[in-house]
Coordinates of C-alpha atoms in Angstrom, one line a residue:
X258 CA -9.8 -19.0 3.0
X259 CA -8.3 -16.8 5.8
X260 CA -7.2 -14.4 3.2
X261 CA -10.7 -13.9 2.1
X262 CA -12.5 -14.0 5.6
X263 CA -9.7 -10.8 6.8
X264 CA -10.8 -9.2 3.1
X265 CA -14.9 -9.7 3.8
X266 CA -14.4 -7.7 7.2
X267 CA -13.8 -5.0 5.2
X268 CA -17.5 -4.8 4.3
X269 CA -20.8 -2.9 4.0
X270 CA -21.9 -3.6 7.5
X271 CA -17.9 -2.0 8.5
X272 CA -18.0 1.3 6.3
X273 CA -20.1 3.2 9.2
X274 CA -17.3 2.6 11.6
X275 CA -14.1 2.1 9.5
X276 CA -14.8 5.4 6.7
X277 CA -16.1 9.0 6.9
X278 CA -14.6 9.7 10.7
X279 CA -11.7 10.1 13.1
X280 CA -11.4 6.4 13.1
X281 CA -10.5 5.9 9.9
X282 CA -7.0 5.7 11.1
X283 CA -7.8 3.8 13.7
X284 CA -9.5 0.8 12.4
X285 CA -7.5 0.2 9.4
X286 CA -4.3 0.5 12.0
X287 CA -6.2 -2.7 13.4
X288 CA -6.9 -4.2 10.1
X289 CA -3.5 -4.0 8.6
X290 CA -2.2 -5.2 12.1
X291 CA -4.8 -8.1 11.9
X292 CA -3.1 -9.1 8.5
X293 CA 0.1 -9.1 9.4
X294 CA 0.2 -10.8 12.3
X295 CA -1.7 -13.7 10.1
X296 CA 1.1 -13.4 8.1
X297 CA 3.4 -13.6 11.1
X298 CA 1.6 -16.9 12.0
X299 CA 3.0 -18.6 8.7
X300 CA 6.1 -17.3 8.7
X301 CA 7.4 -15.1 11.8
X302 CA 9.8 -13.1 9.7
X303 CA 7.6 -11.6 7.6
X304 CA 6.8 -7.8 7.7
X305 CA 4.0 -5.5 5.8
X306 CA 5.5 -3.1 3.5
X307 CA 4.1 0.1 2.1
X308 CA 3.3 1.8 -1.6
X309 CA 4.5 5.6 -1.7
X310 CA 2.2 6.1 -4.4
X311 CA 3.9 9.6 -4.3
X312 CA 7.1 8.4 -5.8
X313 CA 4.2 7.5 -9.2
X314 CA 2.8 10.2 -8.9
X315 CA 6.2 12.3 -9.7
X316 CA 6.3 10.7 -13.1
X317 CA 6.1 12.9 -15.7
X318 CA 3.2 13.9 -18.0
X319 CA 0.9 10.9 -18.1
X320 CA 3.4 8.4 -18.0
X321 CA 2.6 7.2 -14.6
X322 CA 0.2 4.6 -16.6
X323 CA 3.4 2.3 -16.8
X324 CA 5.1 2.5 -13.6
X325 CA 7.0 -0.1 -12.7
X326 CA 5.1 -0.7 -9.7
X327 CA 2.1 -1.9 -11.6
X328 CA 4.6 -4.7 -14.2
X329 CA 5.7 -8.2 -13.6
X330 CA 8.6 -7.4 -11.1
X331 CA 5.9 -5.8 -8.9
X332 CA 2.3 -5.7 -8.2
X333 CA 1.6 -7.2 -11.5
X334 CA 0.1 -5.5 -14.9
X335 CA -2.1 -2.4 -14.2
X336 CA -4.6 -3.2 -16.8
X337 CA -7.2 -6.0 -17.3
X338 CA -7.0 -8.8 -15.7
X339 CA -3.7 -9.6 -13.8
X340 CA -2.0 -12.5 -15.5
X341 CA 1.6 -11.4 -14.7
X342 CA 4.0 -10.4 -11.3
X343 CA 3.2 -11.9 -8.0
X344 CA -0.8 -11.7 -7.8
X345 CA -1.3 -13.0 -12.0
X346 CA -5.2 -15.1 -11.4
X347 CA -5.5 -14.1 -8.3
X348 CA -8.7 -15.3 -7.3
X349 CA -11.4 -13.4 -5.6
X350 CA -13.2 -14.1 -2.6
X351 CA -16.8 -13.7 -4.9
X352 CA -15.4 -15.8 -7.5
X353 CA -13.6 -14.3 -11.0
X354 CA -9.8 -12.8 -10.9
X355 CA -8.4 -10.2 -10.5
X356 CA -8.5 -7.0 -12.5
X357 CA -7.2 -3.4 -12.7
X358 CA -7.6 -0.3 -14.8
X359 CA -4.8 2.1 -13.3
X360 CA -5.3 5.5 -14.2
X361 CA -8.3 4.7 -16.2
X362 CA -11.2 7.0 -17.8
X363 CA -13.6 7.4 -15.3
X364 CA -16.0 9.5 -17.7
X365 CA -18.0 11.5 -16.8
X366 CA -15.9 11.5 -13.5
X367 CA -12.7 13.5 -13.7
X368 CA -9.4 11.7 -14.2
X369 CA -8.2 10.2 -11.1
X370 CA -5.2 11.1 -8.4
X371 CA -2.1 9.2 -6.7
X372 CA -1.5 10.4 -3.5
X373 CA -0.1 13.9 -4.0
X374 CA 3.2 14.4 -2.1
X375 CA 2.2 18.1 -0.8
X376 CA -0.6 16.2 1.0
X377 CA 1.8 14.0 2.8
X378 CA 4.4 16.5 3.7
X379 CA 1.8 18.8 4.9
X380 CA 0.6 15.9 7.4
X381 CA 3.9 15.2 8.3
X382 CA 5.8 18.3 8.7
X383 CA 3.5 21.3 8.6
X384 CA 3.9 22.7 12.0
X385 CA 0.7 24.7 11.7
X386 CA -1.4 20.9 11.9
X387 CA -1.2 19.6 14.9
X388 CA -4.5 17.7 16.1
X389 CA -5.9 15.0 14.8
X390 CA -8.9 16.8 14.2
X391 CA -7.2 19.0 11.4
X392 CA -6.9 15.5 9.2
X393 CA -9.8 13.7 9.5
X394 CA -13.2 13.6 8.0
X395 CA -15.3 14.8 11.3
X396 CA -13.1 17.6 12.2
X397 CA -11.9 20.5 10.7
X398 CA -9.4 19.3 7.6
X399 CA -7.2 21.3 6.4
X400 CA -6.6 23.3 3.2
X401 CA -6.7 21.6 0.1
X402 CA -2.8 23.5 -1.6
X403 CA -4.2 22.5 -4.9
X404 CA -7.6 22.8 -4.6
X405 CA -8.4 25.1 -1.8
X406 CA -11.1 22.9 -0.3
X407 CA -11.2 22.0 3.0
X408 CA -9.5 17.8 3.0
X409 CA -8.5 15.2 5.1
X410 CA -6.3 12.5 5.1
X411 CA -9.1 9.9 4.3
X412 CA -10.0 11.7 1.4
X413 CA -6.7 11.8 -0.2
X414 CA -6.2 8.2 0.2
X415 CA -9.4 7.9 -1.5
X416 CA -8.0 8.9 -5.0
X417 CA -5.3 6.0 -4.6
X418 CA -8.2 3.4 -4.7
X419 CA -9.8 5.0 -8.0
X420 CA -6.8 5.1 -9.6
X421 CA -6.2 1.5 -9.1
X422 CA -9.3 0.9 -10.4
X423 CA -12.3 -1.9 -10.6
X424 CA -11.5 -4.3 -7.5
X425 CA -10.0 -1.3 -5.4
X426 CA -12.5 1.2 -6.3
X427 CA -15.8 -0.7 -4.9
X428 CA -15.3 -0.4 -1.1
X429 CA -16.8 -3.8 -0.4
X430 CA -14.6 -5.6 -2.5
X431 CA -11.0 -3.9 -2.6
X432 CA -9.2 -5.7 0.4
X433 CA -9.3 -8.6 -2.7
X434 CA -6.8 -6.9 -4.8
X435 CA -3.2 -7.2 -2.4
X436 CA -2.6 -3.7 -3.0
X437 CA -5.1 -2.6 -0.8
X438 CA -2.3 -3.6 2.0
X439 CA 0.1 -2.1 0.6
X440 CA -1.8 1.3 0.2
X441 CA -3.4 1.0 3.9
X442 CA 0.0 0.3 5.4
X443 CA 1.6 3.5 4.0
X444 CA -2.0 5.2 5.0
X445 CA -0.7 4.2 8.5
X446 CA 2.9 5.3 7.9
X447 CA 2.1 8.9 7.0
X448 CA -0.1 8.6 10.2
X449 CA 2.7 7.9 12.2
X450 CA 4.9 10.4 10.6
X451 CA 2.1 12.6 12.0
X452 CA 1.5 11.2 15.5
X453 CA 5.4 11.4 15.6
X454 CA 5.5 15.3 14.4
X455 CA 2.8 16.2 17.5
X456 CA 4.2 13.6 20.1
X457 CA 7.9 14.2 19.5
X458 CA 9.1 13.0 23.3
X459 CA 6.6 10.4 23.3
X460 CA 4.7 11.7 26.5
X461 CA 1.5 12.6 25.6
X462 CA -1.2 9.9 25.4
X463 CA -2.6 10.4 22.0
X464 CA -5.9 8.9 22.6
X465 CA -6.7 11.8 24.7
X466 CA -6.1 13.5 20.7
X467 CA -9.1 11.7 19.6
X468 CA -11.9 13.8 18.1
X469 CA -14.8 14.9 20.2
X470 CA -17.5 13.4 17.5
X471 CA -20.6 11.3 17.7
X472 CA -22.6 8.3 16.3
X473 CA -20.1 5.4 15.6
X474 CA -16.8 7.1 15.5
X475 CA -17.8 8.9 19.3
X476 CA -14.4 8.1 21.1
X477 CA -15.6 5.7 23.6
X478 CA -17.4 3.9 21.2
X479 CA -16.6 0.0 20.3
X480 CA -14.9 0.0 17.3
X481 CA -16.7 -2.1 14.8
X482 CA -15.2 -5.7 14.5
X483 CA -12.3 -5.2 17.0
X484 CA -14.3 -6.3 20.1
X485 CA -13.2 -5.3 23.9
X486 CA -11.5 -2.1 22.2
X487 CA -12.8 1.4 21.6
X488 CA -12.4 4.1 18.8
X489 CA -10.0 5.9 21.2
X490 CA -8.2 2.9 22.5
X491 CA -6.7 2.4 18.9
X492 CA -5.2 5.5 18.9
X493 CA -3.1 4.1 21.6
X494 CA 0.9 3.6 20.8
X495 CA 0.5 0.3 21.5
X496 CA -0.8 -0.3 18.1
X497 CA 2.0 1.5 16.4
X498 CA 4.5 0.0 14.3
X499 CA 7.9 1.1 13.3
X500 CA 8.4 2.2 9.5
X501 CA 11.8 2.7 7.6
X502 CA 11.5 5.7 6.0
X503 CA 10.5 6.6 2.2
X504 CA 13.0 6.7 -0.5
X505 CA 14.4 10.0 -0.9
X506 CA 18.1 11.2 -3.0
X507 CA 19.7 11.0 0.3
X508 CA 18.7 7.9 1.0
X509 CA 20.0 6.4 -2.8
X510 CA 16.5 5.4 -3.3
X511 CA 16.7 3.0 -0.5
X512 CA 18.7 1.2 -2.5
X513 CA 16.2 0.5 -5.3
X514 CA 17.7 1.9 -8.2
X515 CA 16.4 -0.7 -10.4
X516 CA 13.0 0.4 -9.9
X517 CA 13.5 4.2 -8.9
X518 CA 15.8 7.0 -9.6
X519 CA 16.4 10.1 -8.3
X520 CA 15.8 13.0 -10.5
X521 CA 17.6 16.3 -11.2
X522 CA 21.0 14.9 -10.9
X523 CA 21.3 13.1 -8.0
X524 CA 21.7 13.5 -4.1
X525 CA 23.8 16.7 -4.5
X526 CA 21.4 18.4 -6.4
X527 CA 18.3 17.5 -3.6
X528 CA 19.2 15.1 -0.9
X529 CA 15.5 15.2 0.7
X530 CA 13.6 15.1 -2.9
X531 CA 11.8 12.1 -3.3
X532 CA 12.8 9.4 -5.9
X533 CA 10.6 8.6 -8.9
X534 CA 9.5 5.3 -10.3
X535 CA 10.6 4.3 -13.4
X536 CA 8.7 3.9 -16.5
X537 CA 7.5 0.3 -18.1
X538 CA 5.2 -0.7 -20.7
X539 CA 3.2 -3.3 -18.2
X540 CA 0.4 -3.6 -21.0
X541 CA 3.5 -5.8 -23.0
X542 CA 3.1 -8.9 -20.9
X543 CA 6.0 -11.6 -21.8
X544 CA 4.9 -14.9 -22.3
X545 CA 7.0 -16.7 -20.0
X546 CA 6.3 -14.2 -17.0
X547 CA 2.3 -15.5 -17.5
X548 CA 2.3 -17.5 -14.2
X549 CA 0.0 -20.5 -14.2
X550 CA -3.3 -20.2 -12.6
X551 CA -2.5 -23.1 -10.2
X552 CA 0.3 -21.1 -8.8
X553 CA -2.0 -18.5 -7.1
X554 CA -5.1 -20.6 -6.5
X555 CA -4.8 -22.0 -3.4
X556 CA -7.8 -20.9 -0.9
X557 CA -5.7 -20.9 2.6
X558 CA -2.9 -19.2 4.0
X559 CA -2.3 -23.2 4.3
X560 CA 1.0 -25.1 5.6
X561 CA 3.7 -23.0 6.2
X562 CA 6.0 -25.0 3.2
X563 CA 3.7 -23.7 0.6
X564 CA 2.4 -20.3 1.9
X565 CA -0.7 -20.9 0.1
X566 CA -2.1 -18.6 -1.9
X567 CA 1.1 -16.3 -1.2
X568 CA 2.9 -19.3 -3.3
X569 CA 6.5 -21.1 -1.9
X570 CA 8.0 -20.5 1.3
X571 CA 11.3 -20.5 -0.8
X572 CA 10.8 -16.9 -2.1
X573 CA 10.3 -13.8 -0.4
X574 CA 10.0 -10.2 -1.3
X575 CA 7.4 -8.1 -0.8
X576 CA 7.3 -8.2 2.5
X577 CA 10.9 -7.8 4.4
X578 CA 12.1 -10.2 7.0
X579 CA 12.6 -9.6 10.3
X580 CA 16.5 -10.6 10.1
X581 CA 16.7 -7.5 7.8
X582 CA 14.5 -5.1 10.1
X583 CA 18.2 -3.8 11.9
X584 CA 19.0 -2.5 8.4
X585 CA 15.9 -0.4 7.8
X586 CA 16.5 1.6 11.6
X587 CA 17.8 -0.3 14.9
X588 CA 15.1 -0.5 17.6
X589 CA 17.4 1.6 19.8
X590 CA 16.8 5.0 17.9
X591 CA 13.4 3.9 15.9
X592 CA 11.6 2.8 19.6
X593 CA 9.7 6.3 18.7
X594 CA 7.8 4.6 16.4
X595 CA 6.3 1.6 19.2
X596 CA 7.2 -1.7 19.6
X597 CA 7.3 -4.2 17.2
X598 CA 8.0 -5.0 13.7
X599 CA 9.6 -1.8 11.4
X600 CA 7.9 -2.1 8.5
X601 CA 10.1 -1.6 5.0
X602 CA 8.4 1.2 2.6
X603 CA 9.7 0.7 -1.1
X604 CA 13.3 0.9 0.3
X605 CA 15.3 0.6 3.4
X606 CA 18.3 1.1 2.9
X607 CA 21.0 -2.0 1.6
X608 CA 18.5 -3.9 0.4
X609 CA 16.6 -4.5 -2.8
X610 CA 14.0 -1.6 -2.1
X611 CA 9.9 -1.4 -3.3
X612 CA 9.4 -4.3 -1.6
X613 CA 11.6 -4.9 1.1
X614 CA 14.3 -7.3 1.3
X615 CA 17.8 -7.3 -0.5
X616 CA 17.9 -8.2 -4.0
X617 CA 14.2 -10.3 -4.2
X618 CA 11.0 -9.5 -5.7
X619 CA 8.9 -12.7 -4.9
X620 CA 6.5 -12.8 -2.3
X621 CA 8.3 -14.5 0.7
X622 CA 11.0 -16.2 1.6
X623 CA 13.8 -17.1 3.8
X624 CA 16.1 -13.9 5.2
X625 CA 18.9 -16.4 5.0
X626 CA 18.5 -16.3 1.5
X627 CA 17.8 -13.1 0.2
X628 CA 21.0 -11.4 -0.6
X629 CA 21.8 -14.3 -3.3
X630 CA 18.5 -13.6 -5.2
X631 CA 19.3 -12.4 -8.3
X632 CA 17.6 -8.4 -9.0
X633 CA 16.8 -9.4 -12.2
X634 CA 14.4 -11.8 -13.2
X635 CA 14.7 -14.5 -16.1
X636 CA 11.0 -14.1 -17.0
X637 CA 11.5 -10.7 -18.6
X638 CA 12.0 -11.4 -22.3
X639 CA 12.2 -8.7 -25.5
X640 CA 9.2 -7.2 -26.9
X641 CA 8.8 -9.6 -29.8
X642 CA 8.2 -12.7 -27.3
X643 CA 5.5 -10.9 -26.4
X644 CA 1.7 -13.2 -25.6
X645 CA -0.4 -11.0 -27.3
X646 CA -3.2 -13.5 -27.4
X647 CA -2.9 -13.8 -23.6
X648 CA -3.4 -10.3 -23.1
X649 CA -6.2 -9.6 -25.4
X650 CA -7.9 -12.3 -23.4
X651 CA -7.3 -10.9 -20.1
X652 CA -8.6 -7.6 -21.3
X653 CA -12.0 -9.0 -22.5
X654 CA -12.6 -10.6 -19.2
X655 CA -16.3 -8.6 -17.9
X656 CA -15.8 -6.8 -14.7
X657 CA -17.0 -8.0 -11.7
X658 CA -20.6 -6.6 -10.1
X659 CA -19.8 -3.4 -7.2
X660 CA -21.7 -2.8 -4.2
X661 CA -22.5 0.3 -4.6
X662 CA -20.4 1.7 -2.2
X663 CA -17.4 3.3 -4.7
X664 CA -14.4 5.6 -3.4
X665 CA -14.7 8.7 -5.0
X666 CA -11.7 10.9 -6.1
X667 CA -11.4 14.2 -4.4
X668 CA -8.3 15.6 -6.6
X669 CA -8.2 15.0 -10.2
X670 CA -4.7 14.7 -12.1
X671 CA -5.0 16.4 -15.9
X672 CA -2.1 15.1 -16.8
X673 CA -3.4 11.6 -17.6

């Protein structure tokens, strides 16, 4: 399918020029562009939107194990194999389904890391970093707050992809689990928060930023699987997008209470403090919200009536539409951010929030339509009506063989 032939770029032969370097940021700019824009081809509308795995993170204690972002509204259960939520049998390009193990034992690796809001804010807002070649892997870092260790930016989004688990932790295979979009476009995001913070006029030519390194991530080098363009030319505005910024107090969540709340009393008590995800058993999957294999199985992006193996052009969601983009920031005062499509993080503001667009949680979908979808979904039952049998299947499920190449965290979190 096209799915799987944008997923197998991301591959062994790629890791020399897409990881360990300045263009990191870079290529996977490309990549999530690449996917979009197939999207775009289906269904012109459609936008990428990004996981602030910070706002999980926040939870308290260990709890972040049943985020809501990882349950049947969302992304789908966070362990086992994922029969609930948008991406239930989603099947791999290698063959088998999908499967997580979110915040899982990683013995005798320490306990993995979302990404750590200090990290962000120190990328966006620190006024002490202001090259490029203070975040990435190649060039200087920065200091670890928590750890004291020199770190990039690359490194931290590492942890995110062993927290997720099996599909997300092998390198090779991840870009088969959808959340690897969703992570890789708030990768970008924070980026541009960055690139914004040291280009605040928007008159100097960040490719000019570009680290002074060799081998395949030398500036003038061809970027691997991108032909005609260099490692430096991606650094160029012209690949930026615009983002809506993440839910905060201020912000009421972006509007995605239902899935987030602002802690310590409200926007009073912190307007700029980040919301939290709420808490949901995700292990306690309902019968009726156990989506038929069929539904997810088709191998092509396919016709645009059926969206193929994104399901029905009749429901939307997770990625905003472009008739909604006006309500996340106007072009006018967002140009900053480059030309094209905002993209919605968990949020914007009047609408829905996680994923995008008012008041829908399905994958896509019609703007015309979206402020009549209902917040709350039938398929969530009680407790009792709970498919035990299903899930203890799903669970037993072997996991699928790695390549060898495996993230590795660089922060670990005690509290799970």
């Amino acid at each position: 399918s096209r799915y799987d032939t944008i997923a197998g770029m991301h591959n062994a032969a790629a890791f020399p020029f897409a990881h360990q370097g300045p263009n990191f940021l870079g290529w996977h700019r490309l990549y999530v562009n690449m996917f979009e824009e197939a999207l775009q081809e289906i269904r012109s509308d459609v936008v990428l939107c990004y996981w602030d795995s910070t706002l999980d993170f926040l939870m308290p204690g260990s709890s972040q194990r049943f985020t809501v972002a990882f349950s049947a509204d969302l992304f789908g259960n966070g362990r086992g194999n994922v029969i609930n939520g948008a991406f239930a049998n989603w099947q791999l390009p290698g063959g088998g389904t999908l499967r997580r193990d979110i915040a899982g034992n990683r013995f005798p690796n320490p306990p993995p890391s979302l990404t750590r809001p200090g990290i962000v804010d120190l990328i966006a807002t620190d006024p002490s970093i202001t090259s490029h070649t203070q975040i990435v892997r190649g060039g200087t870092g920065f200091t670890d707050p928590d750890t004291g260790r020199v770190h990039t930016w690359e490194e931290e989004h590492d942890n995110t992809h062993v927290w997720v688990g099996e599909i997300m932790q092998d390198v090779v295979t991840a870009p088969g689990d959808p959340v690897f979009f969703f992570h890789h476009t708030f990768i970008d995001y924070v980026w541009e928060l960055f690139r914004q913070k040291i280009n605040p006029n928007g008159d100097i030519d960040l490719r000019e930023d570009y680290p002074n390194v060799e081998g395949p991530h030398a500036p003038d080098a061809p970027i691997g699987g991108f032909p005609g363009i260099s490692n430096r030319e991606a650094y160029s505005d012209e690949y930026s997008r615009m983002y809506a910024p993440h839910p905060t107090c201020s912000n009421n969540c972006g509007g995605s209470t239902q899935f987030l709340y602002c802690p310590d009393g409200g926007t009073m008590a912190n307007p700029n403090r980040r919301c939290i995800s709420r808490e949901i058993n995700s292990d306690l999957v309902p019968a009726a919200a156990v989506a038929p294999a069929a539904a997810m199985q088709a191998m092509a992006f396919g016709p645009e009536a059926t969206m193929a193996r994104f399901g029905p052009a009749a429901t939307m969601g997770m990625f905003g539409p472009a008739a909604a983009r006006a309500g996340f920031s106007p072009a006018t005062t967002m140009g900053m951010f480059g030309p094209a499509a905002t993209r919605a993080g968990f949020s914007p503001a009047a609408t829905m929030g996680m994923f995008g667009l008012a008041a829908s949680r399905a994958l896509f979908g019609p703007a015309a339509m979206s402020r009549d979808v209902p917040a709350v979904g039938s398929a969530r039952v009680s407790v009792e009506a709970t498919d035990t049998v299903a899930v203890r299947s799903a669970l037993s499920e072997p996991p699928p063989p790695v390549s060898g190449i495996q993230f590795q965290s660089s922060f670990s979190d005690s509290r799970i």
